[in-house]
Tab-separated table of C-alpha atoms and ligand atoms in Angstrom:
chain	number	residue	atom	x	y	z
Y	172	MET	CA	0.000	0.000	0.000
Y	173	ILE	CA	1.328	3.384	-0.951
Y	174	GLU	CA	0.898	6.349	1.319
Y	175	ILE	CA	0.361	9.912	0.349
Y	176	VAL	CA	3.606	11.624	1.162
Y	177	GLY	CA	3.386	14.026	4.059
Y	178	LYS	CA	0.473	15.862	5.544
Y	179	ARG	CA	-1.789	18.261	3.760
Y	180	GLY	CA	-0.088	21.457	4.929
Y	181	ARG	CA	3.383	20.285	4.201
Y	182	ASP	CA	2.215	19.007	0.854
Y	183	MET	CA	0.928	22.407	-0.080
Y	184	ASP	CA	4.250	24.040	0.667
Y	185	ARG	CA	6.102	21.441	-1.279
Y	186	ARG	CA	3.703	21.883	-4.162
Y	187	LYS	CA	4.275	25.607	-4.214
Y	188	PHE	CA	7.995	25.024	-4.238
Y	189	LEU	CA	7.784	22.527	-7.078
Y	190	LEU	CA	5.647	24.817	-9.120
Y	191	THR	CA	8.093	27.627	-8.640
Y	192	ALA	CA	10.691	25.266	-10.012
Y	193	ALA	CA	8.344	24.325	-12.836
Y	194	THR	CA	7.782	27.982	-13.655
Y	195	GLY	CA	11.483	28.279	-14.309
Y	196	ILE	CA	11.425	25.380	-16.719
Y	197	ALA	CA	8.309	26.603	-18.436
Y	198	SER	CA	9.694	30.090	-18.974
Y	199	ALA	CA	12.893	28.675	-20.327
Y	200	SER	CA	10.921	26.618	-22.817
Y	201	LEU	CA	9.062	29.678	-24.007
Y	202	LEU	CA	12.088	30.989	-25.819
Y	203	GLY	CA	11.050	34.556	-25.364
Y	204	ARG	CA	7.405	34.227	-26.264
Y	205	SER	CA	5.198	36.134	-23.893
Y	206	LEU	CA	2.513	34.299	-21.968
Y	207	ALA	CA	0.449	37.441	-21.651
Y	208	ALA	CA	0.556	38.001	-25.366
Y	209	GLU	CA	-0.993	34.586	-25.845
Y	210	GLY	CA	-3.829	35.363	-23.496
Y	211	SER	CA	-2.920	32.682	-21.006
Y	212	ARG	CA	-2.606	32.801	-17.273
Y	213	SER	CA	0.838	32.120	-15.914
Y	214	VAL	CA	1.930	28.886	-14.287
Y	215	ALA	CA	2.097	30.727	-10.973
Y	216	ASP	CA	-1.578	31.731	-11.273
Y	217	ILE	CA	-2.510	28.161	-11.949
Y	218	ALA	CA	-0.566	27.011	-8.912
Y	219	THR	CA	-2.693	29.072	-6.557
Y	220	ALA	CA	-6.056	28.064	-8.006
Y	221	ALA	CA	-8.570	26.781	-5.470
Y	222	ASP	CA	-8.601	23.016	-5.938
Y	223	PRO	CA	-5.072	21.704	-6.193
Y	224	MET	CA	-6.217	18.333	-7.535
Y	225	ALA	CA	-8.477	19.691	-10.259
Y	226	LEU	CA	-7.308	19.596	-13.827
Y	227	GLN	CA	-6.383	23.198	-14.219
Y	228	ASP	CA	-6.994	24.622	-17.600
Y	229	SER	CA	-5.695	28.098	-18.163
Y	230	GLY	CA	-9.038	28.804	-19.837
Y	231	ALA	CA	-7.286	30.709	-22.570
Y	232	THR	CA	-8.801	30.625	-26.007
Y	233	GLY	CA	-5.485	31.616	-27.480
Y	234	PRO	CA	-2.981	29.188	-28.911
Y	235	LEU	CA	-1.434	28.137	-25.594
Y	236	ARG	CA	-3.253	25.673	-23.346
Y	237	GLU	CA	-1.727	24.787	-20.038
Y	238	PHE	CA	-2.621	21.854	-17.791
Y	239	ARG	CA	-1.232	20.369	-14.643
Y	240	LEU	CA	-1.164	16.637	-14.063
Y	241	VAL	CA	-0.294	15.325	-10.627
Y	242	ALA	CA	0.638	11.642	-10.554
Y	243	GLY	CA	-0.046	10.362	-7.074
Y	244	GLN	CA	-2.112	8.240	-4.764
Y	245	GLY	CA	-5.846	8.425	-5.304
Y	246	GLU	CA	-9.031	6.524	-4.720
Y	247	THR	CA	-12.243	6.195	-6.615
Y	248	GLU	CA	-15.313	3.953	-6.685
Y	249	VAL	CA	-15.398	1.511	-9.568
Y	250	ALA	CA	-18.643	-0.040	-8.305
Y	251	PRO	CA	-20.858	0.474	-5.259
Y	252	ASP	CA	-18.686	-0.510	-2.270
Y	253	GLU	CA	-15.670	-1.211	-4.435
Y	254	VAL	CA	-13.038	1.425	-3.830
Y	255	TYR	CA	-10.005	1.410	-6.097
Y	256	ARG	CA	-6.926	2.792	-4.387
Y	257	ASN	CA	-3.918	3.236	-6.578
Y	258	TRP	CA	-1.765	5.728	-8.423
Y	259	MET	CA	-3.707	8.010	-10.728
Y	260	TYR	CA	-3.636	11.462	-12.325
Y	261	ASN	CA	-5.137	14.288	-10.270
Y	262	GLY	CA	-6.826	11.753	-8.013
Y	263	GLN	CA	-9.081	10.664	-10.887
Y	264	PHE	CA	-9.392	7.356	-12.645
Y	265	PRO	CA	-9.238	7.363	-15.574
Y	266	GLY	CA	-7.244	10.577	-15.561
Y	267	PRO	CA	-8.990	13.841	-16.450
Y	268	GLU	CA	-9.949	14.384	-20.081
Y	269	ILE	CA	-7.578	16.820	-21.752
Y	270	ARG	CA	-9.403	18.410	-24.667
Y	271	VAL	CA	-7.892	21.021	-26.961
Y	272	LYS	CA	-8.289	22.280	-30.499
Y	273	GLU	CA	-6.058	21.331	-33.358
Y	274	GLY	CA	-3.192	23.766	-33.742
Y	275	GLU	CA	-3.211	24.942	-30.157
Y	276	ARG	CA	-0.043	24.564	-28.198
Y	277	LEU	CA	-0.205	22.191	-25.262
Y	278	ARG	CA	1.866	22.638	-22.156
Y	279	ILE	CA	1.445	20.036	-19.442
Y	280	ILE	CA	3.203	20.322	-16.134
Y	281	VAL	CA	3.574	16.840	-14.690
Y	282	GLU	CA	4.273	16.603	-11.007
Y	283	ASN	CA	5.340	13.296	-9.506
Y	284	GLN	CA	3.971	12.653	-6.024
Y	285	MET	CA	4.609	8.918	-6.149
Y	286	PRO	CA	7.474	7.047	-4.502
Y	287	GLU	CA	8.923	5.957	-7.862
Y	288	GLY	CA	9.904	7.670	-11.093
Y	289	THR	CA	7.448	8.272	-13.894
Y	290	THR	CA	7.050	9.786	-17.372
Y	291	VAL	CA	4.029	10.668	-19.508
Y	292	HIS	CA	3.701	9.520	-23.114
Y	293	TRP	CA	1.204	11.185	-25.511
Y	294	HIS	CA	0.275	8.051	-27.353
Y	295	GLY	CA	-0.174	8.619	-31.066
Y	296	VAL	CA	0.731	12.299	-31.208
Y	297	PRO	CA	3.872	12.764	-33.304
Y	298	VAL	CA	5.559	15.047	-30.789
Y	299	PRO	CA	9.171	16.226	-30.950
Y	300	ASN	CA	11.379	13.417	-29.669
Y	301	ALA	CA	12.296	15.089	-26.368
Y	302	MET	CA	8.600	15.354	-25.425
Y	303	ASP	CA	7.815	11.670	-26.028
Y	304	GLY	CA	8.113	10.471	-22.445
Y	305	VAL	CA	10.082	7.248	-22.858
Y	306	PRO	CA	12.404	6.572	-19.928
Y	307	GLY	CA	15.978	5.847	-20.889
Y	308	LEU	CA	15.346	6.929	-24.478
Y	309	THR	CA	13.965	10.462	-24.527
Y	310	GLN	CA	14.242	11.492	-20.874
Y	311	GLU	CA	15.149	10.301	-17.395
Y	312	PRO	CA	12.126	9.384	-15.273
Y	313	ILE	CA	10.681	12.293	-13.314
Y	314	ALA	CA	11.946	11.547	-9.800
Y	315	PRO	CA	9.579	11.503	-6.806
Y	316	GLY	CA	8.860	15.089	-5.790
Y	317	GLU	CA	10.009	16.518	-9.122
Y	318	SER	CA	8.188	18.037	-12.087
Y	319	PHE	CA	8.632	17.987	-15.837
Y	320	VAL	CA	7.080	20.251	-18.434
Y	321	TYR	CA	5.891	18.717	-21.697
Y	322	GLU	CA	5.162	21.097	-24.515
Y	323	PHE	CA	4.128	20.395	-28.087
Y	324	GLU	CA	1.724	21.407	-30.786
Y	325	ALA	CA	-1.680	19.716	-30.630
Y	326	THR	CA	-1.719	18.260	-34.126
Y	327	PRO	CA	-3.116	16.376	-35.923
Y	328	ALA	CA	-6.662	16.215	-34.563
Y	329	GLY	CA	-7.715	12.900	-33.088
Y	330	SER	CA	-8.564	10.752	-30.093
Y	331	TYR	CA	-5.421	9.921	-28.175
Y	332	ILE	CA	-4.284	8.474	-24.860
Y	333	TYR	CA	-1.845	9.809	-22.340
Y	334	HIS	CA	-0.207	7.286	-20.052
Y	335	SER	CA	2.797	6.559	-17.922
Y	336	HIS	CA	5.603	4.849	-19.814
Y	337	VAL	CA	7.408	3.476	-16.770
Y	338	GLY	CA	7.179	-0.230	-15.934
Y	339	LEU	CA	3.662	-1.483	-15.279
Y	340	GLN	CA	2.283	1.879	-14.091
Y	341	ILE	CA	-0.465	1.739	-16.734
Y	342	ASP	CA	-2.043	-1.075	-14.714
Y	343	ARG	CA	-1.942	1.027	-11.575
Y	344	GLY	CA	-4.231	3.592	-13.165
Y	345	LEU	CA	-1.919	6.122	-14.794
Y	346	ILE	CA	-3.979	6.568	-17.964
Y	347	GLY	CA	-6.222	9.257	-19.411
Y	348	PRO	CA	-7.809	10.519	-22.638
Y	349	LEU	CA	-6.401	13.307	-24.812
Y	350	VAL	CA	-8.757	14.728	-27.425
Y	351	ILE	CA	-7.577	17.105	-30.131
Y	352	GLU	CA	-10.701	18.442	-31.821
Y	353	GLU	CA	-10.709	19.013	-35.568
Y	354	ALA	CA	-11.771	22.408	-36.880
Y	355	THR	CA	-14.057	20.864	-39.490
Y	356	PRO	CA	-15.050	17.245	-38.810
Y	357	HIS	CA	-15.929	15.215	-41.927
Y	358	VAL	CA	-19.036	13.905	-40.174
Y	359	ALA	CA	-21.806	15.709	-38.304
Y	360	TYR	CA	-22.810	14.818	-34.760
Y	361	ASP	CA	-24.754	16.239	-31.827
Y	362	ARG	CA	-22.854	14.756	-28.899
Y	363	ASP	CA	-19.274	13.757	-28.304
Y	364	TYR	CA	-18.422	11.213	-25.594
Y	365	VAL	CA	-15.113	9.607	-24.680
Y	366	LEU	CA	-15.303	5.983	-23.529
Y	367	VAL	CA	-12.131	4.858	-21.802
Y	368	LEU	CA	-11.987	1.040	-21.918
Y	369	ASP	CA	-9.714	-0.649	-19.418
Y	370	ASP	CA	-8.836	-3.904	-17.733
Y	371	TYR	CA	-9.251	-3.718	-13.974
Y	372	PHE	CA	-6.413	-4.804	-11.740
Y	373	PRO	CA	-6.725	-3.720	-8.129
Y	374	GLY	CA	-3.314	-3.567	-6.500
Y	375	ASP	CA	0.301	-3.546	-7.512
Y	376	PRO	CA	0.849	-5.280	-10.857
Y	377	GLN	CA	3.777	-7.698	-11.040
Y	378	PRO	CA	5.705	-8.978	-14.025
Y	379	LEU	CA	4.260	-12.220	-15.361
Y	380	GLY	CA	5.961	-15.429	-16.244
Y	381	GLY	CA	8.595	-15.470	-13.511
Y	382	MET	CA	8.317	-17.674	-10.442
Y	383	GLY	CA	8.381	-14.831	-7.954
Y	384	GLY	CA	5.673	-12.438	-9.085
Y	385	ARG	CA	2.295	-12.426	-7.384
Y	386	GLY	CA	0.611	-12.027	-10.725
Y	387	GLY	CA	2.447	-15.093	-11.996
Y	388	MET	CA	1.386	-17.188	-9.003
Y	389	MET	CA	-2.223	-16.103	-9.123
Y	390	GLY	CA	-2.325	-16.512	-12.855
Y	391	ARG	CA	-1.190	-20.088	-12.519
Y	392	MET	CA	-3.708	-20.811	-9.806
Y	393	MET	CA	-6.544	-19.328	-11.786
Y	394	GLY	CA	-5.721	-21.468	-14.788
Y	395	GLY	CA	-8.226	-21.147	-17.566
Y	396	GLY	CA	-7.626	-20.338	-21.170
Y	397	MET	CA	-5.246	-22.386	-23.195
Y	398	MET	CA	-2.085	-23.954	-21.951
Y	399	GLY	CA	0.197	-21.324	-20.557
Y	400	MET	CA	-2.387	-18.583	-20.967
Y	401	GLY	CA	-3.295	-18.474	-17.280
Y	402	ARG	CA	0.031	-17.068	-16.300
Y	403	GLN	CA	0.387	-14.966	-19.417
Y	404	MET	CA	-2.405	-12.595	-18.409
Y	405	PRO	CA	-2.698	-10.799	-15.089
Y	406	PRO	CA	-5.728	-11.876	-13.026
Y	407	TYR	CA	-7.898	-8.941	-14.084
Y	408	GLU	CA	-11.118	-8.727	-12.091
Y	409	GLY	CA	-13.170	-7.171	-14.835
Y	410	LEU	CA	-13.337	-4.639	-17.621
Y	411	LEU	CA	-14.136	-0.997	-17.026
Y	412	ILE	CA	-15.775	1.637	-19.179
Y	413	GLY	CA	-15.043	5.117	-17.905
Y	414	GLY	CA	-13.596	3.621	-14.737
Y	415	ARG	CA	-16.737	1.681	-13.788
Y	416	LEU	CA	-17.486	-2.011	-13.452
Y	417	PRO	CA	-20.782	-3.220	-14.972
Y	418	ASP	CA	-22.649	-3.051	-11.627
Y	419	ASP	CA	-22.585	0.717	-11.689
Y	420	PRO	CA	-22.167	1.609	-15.335
Y	421	ARG	CA	-21.544	4.994	-16.870
Y	422	VAL	CA	-24.668	6.309	-18.562
Y	423	PHE	CA	-24.395	8.207	-21.836
Y	424	GLU	CA	-27.486	10.235	-22.628
Y	425	THR	CA	-29.014	10.817	-26.001
Y	426	LYS	CA	-32.307	11.787	-27.636
Y	427	ARG	CA	-34.115	10.273	-30.573
Y	428	GLY	CA	-32.808	11.664	-33.836
Y	429	GLU	CA	-29.380	12.634	-32.558
Y	430	ARG	CA	-26.060	11.487	-33.870
Y	431	VAL	CA	-23.717	10.513	-31.067
Y	432	ARG	CA	-19.963	10.415	-31.522
Y	433	LEU	CA	-18.322	7.853	-29.271
Y	434	ARG	CA	-14.559	7.935	-28.956
Y	435	LEU	CA	-13.609	4.404	-27.950
Y	436	ILE	CA	-10.093	4.320	-26.567
Y	437	ASN	CA	-8.410	1.286	-25.052
Y	438	PRO	CA	-5.495	2.068	-22.743
Y	439	SER	CA	-5.717	-1.429	-21.197
Y	440	GLY	CA	-2.570	-2.947	-19.780
Y	441	ALA	CA	-2.955	-6.149	-21.754
Y	442	THR	CA	-6.507	-6.724	-22.942
Y	443	THR	CA	-7.877	-6.762	-26.479
Y	444	VAL	CA	-11.643	-6.279	-26.466
Y	445	ARG	CA	-14.573	-6.611	-28.808
Y	446	ALA	CA	-17.155	-3.818	-28.520
Y	447	ALA	CA	-20.814	-3.729	-29.560
Y	448	ILE	CA	-23.944	-1.765	-28.680
Y	449	GLY	CA	-27.386	-3.255	-28.179
Y	450	GLY	CA	-29.945	-2.182	-30.806
Y	451	HIS	CA	-27.516	0.008	-32.763
Y	452	ARG	CA	-24.906	-0.234	-35.460
Y	453	MET	CA	-21.762	1.875	-35.432
Y	454	SER	CA	-20.430	3.984	-38.242
Y	455	VAL	CA	-16.634	4.010	-37.857
Y	456	THR	CA	-15.322	7.479	-38.716
Y	457	HIS	CA	-11.799	7.557	-37.238
Y	458	CYS	CA	-9.160	4.945	-36.643
Y	459	ASP	CA	-6.360	5.707	-34.146
Y	460	GLY	CA	-7.564	9.297	-34.374
Y	461	ARG	CA	-7.334	9.675	-38.153
Y	462	PRO	CA	-10.399	10.253	-40.326
Y	463	VAL	CA	-11.605	7.381	-42.486
Y	464	GLU	CA	-14.409	6.894	-44.991
Y	465	PRO	CA	-17.337	5.971	-42.727
Y	466	VAL	CA	-18.035	2.251	-42.591
Y	467	THR	CA	-20.972	0.739	-40.722
Y	468	VAL	CA	-20.416	-2.329	-38.549
Y	469	ASP	CA	-22.004	-4.228	-35.662
Y	470	SER	CA	-18.831	-4.842	-33.680
Y	471	LEU	CA	-15.188	-3.920	-33.650
Y	472	VAL	CA	-12.020	-5.088	-31.955
Y	473	LEU	CA	-9.631	-2.827	-30.097
Y	474	GLY	CA	-6.185	-4.022	-29.094
Y	475	ALA	CA	-4.435	-2.295	-26.218
Y	476	ALA	CA	-3.863	1.364	-27.221
Y	477	GLU	CA	-6.065	1.262	-30.324
Y	478	ARG	CA	-8.838	3.847	-30.760
Y	479	TYR	CA	-11.909	4.086	-32.944
Y	480	ASP	CA	-14.386	6.941	-33.181
Y	481	VAL	CA	-17.868	5.864	-34.190
Y	482	ILE	CA	-21.141	7.618	-34.846
Y	483	VAL	CA	-24.284	6.037	-33.507
Y	484	GLU	CA	-27.638	7.158	-34.907
Y	485	ALA	CA	-30.101	7.393	-32.047
Y	486	ALA	CA	-33.113	5.912	-33.815
Y	487	ASN	CA	-34.094	3.118	-31.460
Y	488	PRO	CA	-35.334	4.581	-28.151
Y	489	GLY	CA	-34.689	2.694	-24.975
Y	490	VAL	CA	-31.877	1.905	-22.577
Y	491	TRP	CA	-29.164	-0.086	-24.294
Y	492	PRO	CA	-25.977	-1.785	-23.146
Y	493	ILE	CA	-22.592	-0.835	-24.598
Y	494	VAL	CA	-20.591	-4.009	-24.018
Y	495	ILE	CA	-16.919	-4.908	-24.222
Y	496	ALA	CA	-15.639	-8.467	-23.913
Y	497	ALA	CA	-12.051	-9.672	-23.616
Y	498	ILE	CA	-10.607	-11.635	-26.532
Y	499	GLU	CA	-7.699	-12.974	-24.460
Y	500	GLY	CA	-7.686	-13.780	-20.766
Y	501	ASN	CA	-10.437	-14.290	-18.232
Y	502	ALA	CA	-11.655	-10.788	-17.394
Y	503	PRO	CA	-15.482	-10.658	-17.268
Y	504	PRO	CA	-17.151	-8.207	-19.694
Y	505	GLY	CA	-17.525	-4.490	-19.124
Y	506	ARG	CA	-20.594	-2.380	-19.718
Y	507	ALA	CA	-21.826	1.164	-20.090
Y	508	VAL	CA	-25.319	2.348	-20.964
Y	509	LEU	CA	-26.747	4.378	-23.836
Y	510	ARG	CA	-29.954	5.935	-22.526
Y	511	TYR	CA	-32.515	7.930	-24.448
Y	512	ALA	CA	-34.060	10.866	-22.623
Y	513	ASP	CA	-37.208	9.939	-20.700
Y	514	ALA	CA	-36.411	6.226	-20.685
Y	515	ALA	CA	-36.346	4.764	-17.178
Y	516	ALA	CA	-32.975	3.332	-16.162
Y	517	SER	CA	-34.755	0.135	-15.127
Y	518	ALA	CA	-35.682	-0.416	-18.759
Y	519	LEU	CA	-32.120	-1.532	-19.553
Y	520	ARG	CA	-32.273	-4.273	-22.143
Y	521	ASP	CA	-29.853	-6.735	-20.710
Y	522	GLY	CA	-28.225	-9.451	-22.621
Y	523	VAL	CA	-25.700	-9.623	-25.366
Y	524	PRO	CA	-25.728	-7.070	-28.169
Y	525	GLU	CA	-26.346	-8.616	-31.580
Y	526	GLY	CA	-22.833	-7.635	-32.641
Y	527	PHE	CA	-21.420	-10.424	-30.491
Y	528	SER	CA	-23.347	-13.198	-32.151
Y	529	GLY	CA	-23.145	-12.129	-35.758
Y	530	GLY	CA	-23.407	-9.112	-37.944
Y	531	ARG	CA	-20.570	-7.279	-39.533
Y	532	GLN	CA	-17.271	-6.974	-37.751
Y	533	LEU	CA	-14.734	-4.291	-38.616
Y	534	TYR	CA	-11.513	-5.425	-40.292
Y	535	TYR	CA	-8.485	-3.326	-41.128
Y	536	GLN	CA	-9.255	-3.868	-44.849
Y	537	ASP	CA	-12.505	-1.923	-44.351
Y	538	LEU	CA	-10.605	1.243	-43.457
Y	539	GLN	CA	-9.982	3.870	-46.089
Y	540	ALA	CA	-8.060	6.947	-44.996
Y	541	LEU	CA	-9.239	10.380	-46.090
Y	542	GLU	CA	-5.712	11.679	-46.454
Y	543	THR	CA	-2.692	10.961	-48.586
Y	544	LEU	CA	-0.911	7.763	-47.682
Y	545	PRO	CA	2.762	6.985	-47.984
Y	546	ALA	CA	3.154	5.090	-51.230
Y	547	GLY	CA	5.885	3.600	-53.338
Y	548	ARG	CA	8.516	0.944	-52.870
Y	549	PRO	CA	10.144	0.890	-49.454
Y	550	ASP	CA	13.801	1.903	-49.192
Y	551	ARG	CA	14.281	-0.380	-46.217
Y	552	VAL	CA	12.411	-3.448	-44.990
Y	553	PHE	CA	12.596	-5.046	-41.550
Y	554	ASP	CA	11.348	-8.577	-40.993
Y	555	LEU	CA	10.425	-8.904	-37.358
Y	556	MET	CA	9.630	-12.184	-35.656
Y	557	LEU	CA	7.596	-11.907	-32.489
Y	558	ARG	CA	8.106	-14.744	-30.055
Y	559	GLY	CA	7.891	-15.709	-26.419
Y	560	GLY	CA	5.644	-16.816	-23.646
Y	561	MET	CA	7.012	-20.329	-23.362
Y	562	MET	CA	7.896	-21.393	-19.815
Y	563	GLY	CA	7.914	-17.869	-18.490
Y	564	SER	CA	10.733	-16.773	-20.734
Y	565	ALA	CA	11.271	-13.389	-22.332
Y	566	TRP	CA	9.199	-11.890	-25.139
Y	567	THR	CA	11.463	-11.163	-28.066
Y	568	ILE	CA	11.743	-9.515	-31.474
Y	569	ASN	CA	14.075	-11.510	-33.714
Y	570	GLY	CA	15.348	-13.329	-30.656
Y	571	GLN	CA	16.414	-10.220	-28.748
Y	572	ALA	CA	14.804	-8.908	-25.582
Y	573	TYR	CA	15.007	-5.148	-25.001
Y	574	PRO	CA	17.068	-3.488	-23.596
Y	575	ASN	CA	19.605	-6.083	-24.772
Y	576	ALA	CA	18.591	-5.497	-28.354
Y	577	ASP	CA	20.019	-3.705	-31.378
Y	578	PRO	CA	18.351	-0.486	-32.479
Y	579	LEU	CA	16.593	-0.597	-35.845
Y	580	MET	CA	18.582	1.980	-37.830
Y	581	ILE	CA	16.839	4.192	-40.378
Y	582	ASN	CA	17.646	7.384	-42.285
Y	583	LYS	CA	15.645	10.556	-42.557
Y	584	GLY	CA	13.502	10.673	-45.684
Y	585	GLU	CA	13.417	6.920	-46.222
Y	586	ARG	CA	10.293	4.863	-46.748
Y	587	ILE	CA	10.367	2.073	-44.200
Y	588	ARG	CA	8.424	-1.180	-44.084
Y	589	PHE	CA	8.010	-3.345	-40.969
Y	590	ARG	CA	6.835	-6.915	-41.620
Y	591	MET	CA	5.829	-8.721	-38.470
Y	592	SER	CA	5.058	-12.379	-37.946
Y	593	ASN	CA	3.705	-13.727	-34.686
Y	594	HIS	CA	5.259	-17.035	-33.612
Y	595	SER	CA	3.477	-17.066	-30.272
Y	596	MET	CA	0.096	-17.937	-28.812
Y	597	MET	CA	-0.856	-14.385	-27.899
Y	598	LEU	CA	-1.927	-11.257	-29.741
Y	599	HIS	CA	0.530	-8.395	-29.989
Y	600	PRO	CA	-0.680	-4.800	-30.447
Y	601	MET	CA	2.504	-3.313	-31.927
Y	602	HIS	CA	3.008	0.435	-31.560
Y	603	LEU	CA	5.517	2.792	-33.142
Y	604	HIS	CA	6.151	6.134	-31.476
Y	605	GLY	CA	6.462	9.455	-33.261
Y	606	HIS	CA	4.938	8.423	-36.611
Y	607	PHE	CA	1.710	7.325	-38.200
Y	608	PHE	CA	2.068	4.307	-40.414
Y	609	ARG	CA	0.079	2.874	-43.258
Y	610	VAL	CA	-1.815	-0.386	-42.711
Y	611	GLY	CA	-3.740	-1.347	-45.817
Y	612	ASP	CA	-5.385	1.925	-46.813
Y	613	ALA	CA	-5.511	3.395	-43.306
Y	614	LEU	CA	-3.170	5.394	-41.110
Y	615	LYS	CA	-2.595	3.987	-37.647
Y	616	ASP	CA	-0.093	4.035	-34.809
Y	617	THR	CA	-0.865	0.624	-33.310
Y	618	VAL	CA	-1.580	-2.597	-35.197
Y	619	LEU	CA	-2.720	-5.980	-33.915
Y	620	VAL	CA	-0.706	-8.985	-35.002
Y	621	ALA	CA	-2.879	-12.082	-34.581
Y	622	ALA	CA	-1.671	-15.067	-32.569
Y	623	HIS	CA	-0.472	-18.347	-34.123
Y	624	MET	CA	1.457	-17.150	-37.177
Y	625	GLY	CA	-0.545	-14.008	-37.716
Y	626	ARG	CA	1.134	-11.430	-39.922
Y	627	ALA	CA	0.902	-7.692	-40.313
Y	628	GLU	CA	2.935	-5.066	-42.102
Y	629	PHE	CA	3.082	-1.320	-42.175
Y	630	ASP	CA	4.883	1.447	-44.051
Y	631	PHE	CA	5.951	4.831	-42.802
Y	632	VAL	CA	8.061	7.761	-43.894
Y	633	ALA	CA	11.024	8.603	-41.697
Y	634	ASP	CA	10.128	12.253	-41.160
Y	635	ASN	CA	10.529	12.816	-37.414
Y	636	PRO	CA	14.164	12.349	-36.375
Y	637	GLY	CA	15.031	11.015	-32.956
Y	638	ARG	CA	15.144	7.883	-30.873
Y	639	TRP	CA	11.727	6.249	-30.959
Y	640	PHE	CA	10.268	3.288	-29.161
Y	641	PHE	CA	8.628	0.426	-31.033
Y	642	HIS	CA	6.968	-2.180	-28.842
Y	643	CYS	CA	4.102	-4.454	-27.965
Y	644	HIS	CA	1.482	-2.475	-26.043
Y	645	ASN	CA	0.717	-5.416	-23.809
Y	646	ILE	CA	2.836	-3.872	-21.054
Y	647	TYR	CA	3.793	-7.289	-19.663
Y	648	HIS	CA	5.271	-8.230	-23.026
Y	649	MET	CA	6.941	-4.831	-23.312
Y	650	GLU	CA	8.479	-5.220	-19.881
Y	651	ALA	CA	9.667	-8.725	-20.767
Y	652	GLY	CA	11.552	-7.474	-23.808
Y	653	MET	CA	9.185	-7.135	-26.783
Y	654	ALA	CA	10.503	-3.723	-27.784
Y	655	ARG	CA	13.149	-2.034	-29.922
Y	656	GLU	CA	14.551	1.408	-30.402
Y	657	VAL	CA	14.063	2.855	-33.885
Y	658	ARG	CA	16.967	5.231	-34.346
Y	659	TYR	CA	17.680	7.784	-37.057
Y	660	ALA	CA	21.289	7.501	-38.155
Z	2108	LIG	CU1	1.100	3.937	-25.638
Z	2108	LIG	CU2	5.027	3.243	-26.010
Z	2108	LIG	O1	3.088	3.646	-25.802
Z	2109	LIG	CU1	2.632	-8.655	-26.992
């Protein structure tokens, strides 16, 4: 059990001190630009605002948006009588929604009030390398009691995730949604909701596979799944939507005739889910944040870190379940509710949405980007074999387990192709930092490689120099070595 460091009063003093320090960093990063000129309040003003744990938005409509994220101990109810105590952002789980407009400049002051180091990664946003939040690659972890200022341009528009990139901190609760709104969406809608999907692990996650870890022991005892699977997934107790177990679901309101945009984002530690809504189809409009030609389906699959935006036409009044079910592992399903105005909550139509038993499922081949895709023959091709999971061993790429692994060397301006083949019994959601890549006719930043000899490939243009992480977004696989550095020569 982790304790909040110090007492309230002392905490406040320390906070003031840290923010003074942060002010220094922030000013330095301004390179002479004036805060006042941009219509923003200063960091110091934000520091003295009334609720120190609130997500503090400078409120400016100008190009600079400033937020403060405090990573520290928090507690929240995930169901009636089920209190989740863990590390979270600003005492909220999932972390507060950060929502800005495309082209604004984002400055986020991250303050670490936990007893171990942390970083924040802006998953999917092609930020400058130094702002990418990867420990040991782009920055040192933010030490306990210290702050770090991230600053980058909020572009392109999309639904993103922010999360810790240290160890297994994602499964402690250090996740949140980041929405960059487009100036002119290619689809019309009346409401815009973010649904954060997550696997629920109360406590302190441990590496899997080894003999010592609690997760490993419990996994073995729980058994289930196929051979070896029990200990390859943490013993998740359920799936959450918006931080709630199905007993006390989040309710999303609508009215007949509306079009509802749902931003489904999956910052799970390890779980790939299928999602479907009772009584409604979904028109998929964005994939990993990027606009696609709308395609209507009954269900879709989201690997860890994948996102889809969908539009639901509210034409079937009632109270309907939004259900997610795990594709790997034993976590029971998660649920939220889509409720039409005037419908009584008790009218919830329980049961399994049609999308789980049939109907059209979304495949990557269905996705057609609305923007120009990298095309042409690749200058450089990497064949990457994904392996591991046998007898609690490492997870590897071409036999090497990060950090004892060679960087994948590329040159600026090249067209690069990654061809992955999965020689293991588990799915791997593979993510490349700092770039969007082309999968089929879509742009993505994370791609699922199916188990049992599944294959996937993607192309990208080397246009964002730096040292970038490429890894499986199952954090237990990442921690056990399924990662590489992609380095510009
Ligand atoms: Cu979602 Cu390496 O990150
Ligand atoms: Cu994996």
